CSV table of C-alpha atoms and ligand atoms in Angstrom, one decimal:
chain,number,residue,atom,x,y,z
X,118,MET,CA,-5.3,-32.7,2.9
X,119,PHE,CA,-4.3,-29.3,4.1
X,120,ASN,CA,-2.6,-28.4,7.3
X,121,ASP,CA,-4.8,-26.2,9.4
X,122,HIS,CA,-3.0,-22.9,9.3
X,123,SER,CA,-5.7,-21.9,11.7
X,124,GLN,CA,-9.0,-20.1,11.2
X,125,SER,CA,-7.9,-17.9,14.0
X,126,LEU,CA,-7.7,-14.1,13.6
X,127,SER,CA,-4.1,-14.0,14.4
X,128,CYS,CA,-2.2,-12.5,11.5
X,129,SER,CA,1.1,-13.4,10.1
X,130,LYS,CA,3.8,-10.7,10.2
X,131,GLY,CA,5.6,-12.7,7.6
X,132,GLY,CA,9.1,-14.2,7.9
X,133,LYS,CA,11.2,-14.7,11.0
X,134,ASN,CA,12.9,-11.7,12.5
X,135,VAL,CA,16.1,-12.6,10.6
X,136,ASP,CA,18.8,-10.1,10.3
X,137,PHE,CA,19.3,-10.5,6.6
X,138,TYR,CA,17.3,-8.9,3.9
X,139,VAL,CA,17.0,-9.9,0.2
X,140,GLY,CA,14.8,-7.7,-1.9
X,141,ARG,CA,14.0,-7.5,-5.5
X,142,PHE,CA,12.4,-5.5,-8.4
X,143,ALA,CA,10.4,-7.7,-10.7
X,144,PRO,CA,8.8,-5.8,-13.6
X,145,SER,CA,6.7,-7.4,-16.3
X,146,PRO,CA,7.7,-6.1,-19.8
X,147,THR,CA,4.1,-5.4,-20.8
X,148,GLY,CA,5.0,-1.8,-21.5
X,149,PRO,CA,7.9,0.6,-21.0
X,150,LEU,CA,8.7,1.5,-17.4
X,151,HIS,CA,6.6,4.4,-16.2
X,152,PHE,CA,6.7,6.6,-13.1
X,153,GLY,CA,4.8,4.1,-11.1
X,154,SER,CA,7.4,1.4,-11.8
X,155,LEU,CA,10.2,3.9,-10.9
X,156,ILE,CA,8.5,4.4,-7.5
X,157,THR,CA,8.6,0.6,-6.9
X,158,ALA,CA,12.2,0.3,-8.1
X,159,VAL,CA,13.4,3.2,-5.9
X,160,ALA,CA,11.5,2.0,-2.8
X,161,SER,CA,12.6,-1.6,-3.1
X,162,TYR,CA,16.2,-0.6,-3.7
X,163,CYS,CA,16.4,2.0,-0.8
X,164,ASP,CA,14.6,-0.3,1.6
X,165,ALA,CA,17.0,-3.2,0.8
X,166,ARG,CA,20.1,-1.0,1.1
X,167,ALA,CA,18.9,0.7,4.2
X,168,HIS,CA,18.7,-2.8,5.8
X,169,SER,CA,22.2,-3.6,4.3
X,170,GLY,CA,20.4,-6.1,2.1
X,171,LEU,CA,20.8,-7.5,-1.3
X,172,TRP,CA,18.6,-6.4,-4.3
X,173,HIS,CA,17.9,-8.5,-7.4
X,174,VAL,CA,16.2,-7.6,-10.7
X,175,ARG,CA,14.0,-10.2,-12.4
X,176,ILE,CA,12.1,-9.8,-15.6
X,177,GLU,CA,8.7,-11.4,-15.3
X,178,ASP,CA,8.1,-12.3,-18.9
X,179,THR,CA,6.2,-15.7,-18.9
X,180,ASP,CA,3.1,-14.1,-20.5
X,181,ILE,CA,4.7,-14.0,-23.9
X,182,PRO,CA,1.6,-12.7,-25.8
X,183,ARG,CA,1.6,-9.6,-23.5
X,184,ILE,CA,5.2,-8.7,-23.9
X,185,TYR,CA,5.4,-5.2,-25.4
X,186,PRO,CA,8.2,-4.9,-28.0
X,187,GLY,CA,11.2,-3.0,-26.8
X,188,SER,CA,10.1,-2.9,-23.1
X,189,GLU,CA,12.7,-5.4,-21.8
X,190,GLU,CA,15.4,-3.2,-23.3
X,191,HIS,CA,13.8,-0.1,-21.8
X,192,ILE,CA,13.8,-1.8,-18.3
X,193,LEU,CA,17.5,-2.7,-18.7
X,194,GLN,CA,18.3,0.8,-19.9
X,195,SER,CA,16.4,2.3,-17.0
X,196,ILE,CA,18.4,0.2,-14.4
X,197,ASP,CA,21.5,1.7,-15.9
X,198,ALA,CA,20.2,5.2,-16.3
X,199,PHE,CA,19.2,5.4,-12.6
X,200,GLN,CA,22.5,3.8,-11.6
X,201,PHE,CA,20.8,1.0,-9.6
X,202,GLU,CA,23.4,-1.7,-8.7
X,203,PRO,CA,21.7,-5.1,-8.7
X,204,ASP,CA,23.6,-7.8,-6.7
X,205,SER,CA,23.2,-10.6,-9.3
X,206,GLU,CA,22.7,-11.1,-13.1
X,207,ILE,CA,19.2,-10.1,-14.1
X,208,ILE,CA,17.1,-13.2,-14.6
X,209,PHE,CA,14.4,-13.7,-17.2
X,210,GLN,CA,11.5,-16.0,-16.3
X,211,LYS,CA,10.9,-17.1,-19.8
X,212,ASP,CA,14.3,-19.0,-19.5
X,213,ARG,CA,13.1,-20.8,-16.5
X,214,LEU,CA,9.9,-22.6,-17.6
X,215,ASN,CA,11.2,-26.0,-16.8
X,216,ILE,CA,11.7,-25.0,-13.2
X,217,TYR,CA,8.0,-24.0,-12.9
X,218,GLU,CA,6.9,-27.2,-14.7
X,219,ASP,CA,8.9,-29.2,-12.1
X,220,VAL,CA,7.1,-27.4,-9.3
X,221,ILE,CA,3.7,-28.2,-10.9
X,222,GLN,CA,4.8,-31.9,-10.9
X,223,GLN,CA,5.8,-31.7,-7.3
X,224,LEU,CA,2.3,-30.2,-6.5
X,225,HIS,CA,0.7,-32.9,-8.6
X,226,GLN,CA,2.5,-35.7,-6.6
X,227,ASN,CA,1.0,-34.2,-3.5
X,228,ASP,CA,-2.5,-34.0,-5.0
X,229,LEU,CA,-2.6,-30.2,-4.7
X,230,VAL,CA,-3.3,-29.4,-8.4
X,231,TYR,CA,-5.6,-30.7,-11.1
X,232,ALA,CA,-6.3,-30.2,-14.8
X,233,CYS,CA,-9.3,-28.1,-15.7
X,234,GLN,CA,-11.1,-28.1,-19.0
X,235,CYS,CA,-13.6,-25.4,-18.3
X,236,THR,CA,-13.7,-22.9,-21.1
X,237,ARG,CA,-14.2,-19.2,-20.6
X,238,LYS,CA,-17.8,-19.8,-21.9
X,239,ILE,CA,-18.5,-22.3,-19.1
X,240,LEU,CA,-16.8,-20.1,-16.5
X,241,GLY,CA,-18.9,-17.1,-17.7
X,242,SER,CA,-18.8,-14.0,-15.5
X,243,ASN,CA,-18.5,-16.0,-12.3
X,244,HIS,CA,-15.4,-14.9,-10.5
X,245,ILE,CA,-15.4,-17.7,-8.0
X,246,TYR,CA,-14.3,-21.1,-9.5
X,247,VAL,CA,-16.7,-23.7,-8.0
X,248,GLY,CA,-14.3,-26.6,-8.5
X,249,THR,CA,-16.1,-28.3,-11.5
X,250,CYS,CA,-13.1,-30.3,-12.6
X,251,ARG,CA,-11.6,-30.9,-9.1
X,252,ASP,CA,-12.4,-34.5,-8.9
X,253,LEU,CA,-12.4,-35.5,-12.6
X,254,ALA,CA,-8.7,-36.5,-12.6
X,255,LEU,CA,-8.3,-35.2,-16.2
X,256,PRO,CA,-5.0,-35.7,-17.9
X,257,PHE,CA,-2.7,-32.6,-17.7
X,258,LYS,CA,-1.9,-32.3,-21.4
X,259,ASP,CA,-3.3,-29.1,-23.0
X,260,GLN,CA,-5.4,-28.2,-20.0
X,261,ALA,CA,-5.3,-25.4,-17.5
X,262,ILE,CA,-3.8,-26.4,-14.1
X,263,ARG,CA,-5.5,-25.2,-11.0
X,264,LEU,CA,-4.2,-25.1,-7.4
X,265,LYS,CA,-6.6,-26.4,-4.7
X,266,VAL,CA,-7.4,-23.9,-2.0
X,267,ALA,CA,-9.0,-24.5,1.4
X,268,ASP,CA,-11.7,-22.8,3.4
X,269,GLN,CA,-9.3,-20.9,5.6
X,270,ASN,CA,-8.6,-17.3,6.4
X,271,ILE,CA,-5.2,-16.1,5.3
X,272,CYS,CA,-4.0,-13.0,6.9
X,273,PHE,CA,-0.8,-11.1,6.8
X,274,GLU,CA,0.5,-7.9,8.2
X,275,ASP,CA,1.7,-5.6,5.5
X,276,ARG,CA,4.5,-3.2,6.6
X,277,LEU,CA,2.6,-0.3,5.3
X,278,GLN,CA,-1.0,-1.2,4.7
X,279,GLY,CA,-1.6,-3.1,7.9
X,280,GLN,CA,-3.6,-6.3,8.2
X,281,HIS,CA,-5.0,-7.8,5.0
X,282,ARG,CA,-6.9,-11.1,4.8
X,283,SER,CA,-8.7,-13.3,2.5
X,284,ASN,CA,-10.5,-16.6,2.4
X,285,LEU,CA,-9.5,-17.9,-1.0
X,286,HIS,CA,-12.2,-20.6,-1.1
X,287,ASN,CA,-15.0,-18.1,-0.6
X,288,GLU,CA,-13.5,-15.3,-2.6
X,289,LEU,CA,-11.8,-16.9,-5.5
X,290,GLY,CA,-11.8,-20.7,-5.6
X,291,ASP,CA,-9.1,-23.0,-6.9
X,292,PHE,CA,-6.9,-20.8,-9.1
X,293,VAL,CA,-4.9,-21.2,-12.3
X,294,LEU,CA,-1.1,-21.8,-12.1
X,295,LYS,CA,-0.7,-22.7,-15.8
X,296,ARG,CA,-3.1,-21.7,-18.6
X,297,ARG,CA,-4.5,-24.0,-21.2
X,298,ASP,CA,-2.2,-22.4,-23.8
X,299,GLY,CA,0.8,-23.4,-21.7
X,300,ILE,CA,1.6,-20.0,-20.2
X,301,ILE,CA,2.8,-20.2,-16.6
X,302,ASN,CA,0.8,-17.8,-14.4
X,303,TYR,CA,2.4,-15.0,-12.6
X,304,GLN,CA,1.3,-16.4,-9.2
X,305,LEU,CA,3.4,-19.5,-9.7
X,306,ALA,CA,6.5,-17.9,-11.2
X,307,VAL,CA,6.7,-15.2,-8.6
X,308,VAL,CA,6.5,-17.5,-5.6
X,309,VAL,CA,9.0,-20.0,-7.0
X,310,ASP,CA,11.5,-17.3,-8.0
X,311,ASP,CA,11.3,-15.4,-4.7
X,312,TYR,CA,12.1,-18.7,-3.0
X,313,LEU,CA,14.9,-19.6,-5.3
X,314,GLN,CA,16.4,-16.1,-5.1
X,315,ASP,CA,16.2,-16.3,-1.3
X,316,VAL,CA,14.0,-13.2,-1.2
X,317,THR,CA,12.9,-12.2,2.3
X,318,HIS,CA,11.1,-8.8,1.6
X,319,VAL,CA,8.7,-8.0,-1.2
X,320,VAL,CA,8.2,-4.3,-1.9
X,321,ARG,CA,5.7,-3.6,-4.8
X,322,GLY,CA,2.7,-1.7,-5.8
X,323,ALA,CA,-0.6,-1.9,-4.0
X,324,ASP,CA,-2.3,-3.2,-7.1
X,325,LEU,CA,-0.8,-6.6,-6.1
X,326,LEU,CA,-2.1,-6.5,-2.5
X,327,ASP,CA,-5.0,-8.8,-3.4
X,328,ASN,CA,-2.7,-11.3,-5.0
X,329,THR,CA,-0.7,-11.8,-1.8
X,330,GLU,CA,-2.9,-14.4,-0.1
X,331,ARG,CA,-2.7,-16.6,-3.2
X,332,GLN,CA,1.1,-16.4,-3.1
X,333,ILE,CA,1.2,-17.0,0.7
X,334,TRP,CA,-1.0,-20.1,0.2
X,335,LEU,CA,1.1,-21.5,-2.6
X,336,ALA,CA,4.3,-20.8,-0.6
X,337,ARG,CA,2.9,-22.6,2.4
X,338,LEU,CA,1.9,-25.7,0.4
X,339,LEU,CA,5.5,-25.8,-1.0
X,340,HIS,CA,7.0,-25.3,2.5
X,341,TYR,CA,8.7,-22.1,1.5
X,342,PRO,CA,9.6,-19.6,4.2
X,343,GLU,CA,7.2,-16.7,4.7
X,344,LEU,CA,8.0,-13.3,3.3
X,345,LYS,CA,7.5,-9.8,4.6
X,346,TYR,CA,5.4,-7.5,2.3
X,347,MET,CA,5.2,-3.8,1.8
X,348,HIS,CA,2.6,-2.6,-0.8
X,349,LEU,CA,3.2,1.0,-2.0
X,350,PRO,CA,0.6,3.5,-2.8
X,351,LEU,CA,0.1,3.8,-6.6
X,352,ALA,CA,0.7,6.9,-8.7
X,353,MET,CA,-2.4,7.8,-10.7
X,354,ASN,CA,-3.1,9.7,-13.9
X,355,ASP,CA,-5.3,12.8,-13.9
X,356,GLN,CA,-8.3,10.5,-14.7
X,357,GLY,CA,-7.8,8.8,-11.4
X,358,GLN,CA,-6.5,5.6,-13.0
X,359,LYS,CA,-3.3,3.8,-12.0
X,360,LEU,CA,-0.5,4.3,-14.4
X,361,SER,CA,-0.3,1.4,-16.8
X,362,LYS,CA,0.3,0.6,-20.4
X,363,GLN,CA,-3.5,0.2,-21.0
X,364,ASN,CA,-4.0,3.9,-20.1
X,365,MET,CA,-1.0,5.0,-22.0
X,366,ALA,CA,1.3,5.9,-19.1
X,367,GLN,CA,4.2,7.8,-20.3
X,368,ALA,CA,7.5,5.9,-20.6
X,369,LEU,CA,10.2,7.2,-18.3
X,370,ASP,CA,12.3,9.7,-20.1
X,371,LEU,CA,15.8,8.4,-19.5
X,372,SER,CA,17.5,11.7,-20.5
X,373,HIS,CA,16.5,13.2,-17.1
X,374,PRO,CA,17.0,10.5,-14.5
X,375,SER,CA,18.0,12.8,-11.6
X,376,GLU,CA,14.9,14.9,-11.9
X,377,LEU,CA,12.7,11.8,-12.1
X,378,LEU,CA,14.5,10.2,-9.1
X,379,GLN,CA,13.8,13.4,-7.1
X,380,GLN,CA,10.1,13.2,-8.0
X,381,ALA,CA,9.9,9.5,-7.1
X,382,LEU,CA,11.4,10.2,-3.7
X,383,SER,CA,9.1,13.1,-3.2
X,384,ALA,CA,6.1,10.9,-4.1
X,385,LEU,CA,7.3,8.5,-1.4
X,386,ASN,CA,7.4,11.5,0.9
X,387,GLN,CA,11.1,11.0,1.7
X,388,PRO,CA,13.3,13.9,2.9
X,389,ILE,CA,14.5,16.1,0.0
X,390,VAL,CA,17.5,14.9,-2.0
X,391,GLU,CA,19.4,17.5,-3.9
X,392,LEU,CA,19.9,17.0,-7.6
X,393,ASP,CA,23.2,15.1,-8.3
X,394,THR,CA,24.2,12.0,-10.2
X,395,PRO,CA,21.5,9.2,-9.7
X,396,SER,CA,24.1,7.2,-7.8
X,397,ASN,CA,24.8,9.9,-5.3
X,398,MET,CA,21.1,10.7,-4.9
X,399,LEU,CA,20.3,7.1,-4.2
X,400,LYS,CA,23.1,7.0,-1.5
X,401,GLN,CA,21.6,10.0,0.1
X,402,ALA,CA,18.1,8.6,-0.2
X,403,ILE,CA,19.2,5.3,1.5
X,404,ALA,CA,20.8,7.2,4.3
X,405,GLN,CA,17.6,9.1,4.9
X,406,TRP,CA,15.2,6.3,4.1
X,407,ASP,CA,12.2,6.0,6.5
X,408,ILE,CA,9.1,4.0,5.6
X,409,GLN,CA,7.2,5.9,8.3
X,410,HIS,CA,6.9,8.8,5.8
X,411,ILE,CA,5.4,6.8,3.0
X,412,PRO,CA,1.6,7.5,2.8
X,413,LYS,CA,-0.3,4.5,4.3
X,414,THR,CA,-2.8,4.5,1.4
X,415,THR,CA,-3.2,2.5,-1.7
X,416,GLU,CA,-3.2,5.6,-4.0
X,417,LEU,CA,-1.1,8.7,-3.9
X,418,SER,CA,-3.3,11.7,-3.8
X,419,GLY,CA,-2.3,14.8,-5.6
X,420,ILE,CA,0.4,13.2,-7.7
X,421,TYR,CA,-0.8,13.1,-11.2
X,422,LEU,CA,1.3,12.1,-14.2
G,630,LIG,N1,5.8,-8.5,-12.4
G,630,LIG,C1,4.8,-7.8,-11.6
G,630,LIG,C2,4.4,-6.5,-12.2
G,630,LIG,O1,5.1,-6.0,-12.9
G,630,LIG,C3,5.3,-7.5,-10.2
G,630,LIG,C4,5.6,-8.7,-9.4
G,630,LIG,C5,5.9,-8.6,-8.0
G,630,LIG,O2,6.5,-7.6,-7.6
G,630,LIG,O3,5.5,-9.4,-7.2
G,630,LIG,O4,3.3,-6.1,-12.0
């Protein structure tokens, strides 16, 4: 059923060496933007512009129950306050659900997905799905939809973190693309939209490193081109936790964008940029941008918010 993308140890560098670059910033509005999100926005923007590339903004809001009131507005205000200049209208995934449904149909026609009726209780604490519903040919209505995975090593070369690999069959099992409550999973929406927006380079937080093999697998099954990935080290709070809504990360204070921009560039270990308007600071940061300076770790040590 699956092409053998090889069990070999060779590792994909992602993408062809094309001379165009399309990047993006794709926040989920599950809380207001915090300093960690700013680091991702700045790095994705500077990296795109330093490669004379395009940069899009996409709001990843398919998980409606997790949307935090006011956070979409805060994201849009932040884009303005930091004077980022996206190259297209900002898109919202919740307006695109029919597109993701069509892709599920396409996968269904190729026998790559199936409906799963396993409840949380049945799944228990087992993190690897053993394929209970794989051959049951259940109707799709009101069931979770899972993507079949194969017993293959998937390996990619992250621009910062080096080689990363996973065998989805052994480590995860067939995974959910659409939940029983109808919510489209992030893994599906991100892959489809990166493709439809012609994205070539993904720059995002290292908390998503372990999701990448799932996305590469899905993209391969859909015959989408490979992407290049760069996963940035995460800013932590003083308890050693990554900044997130769950641990009450402070919302970016948009009355001081230049100071925050300077701190984000310093967290990325880029050469000093003098305080100025955000737009001028970004220009200077782009001119000096060098990913060799970014710490090749998954956590930023000594930067506590
Ligand atoms: N929406 C995801 C998040 O905010 C990021 C998606 C991505 O960059 O691939 O965590």
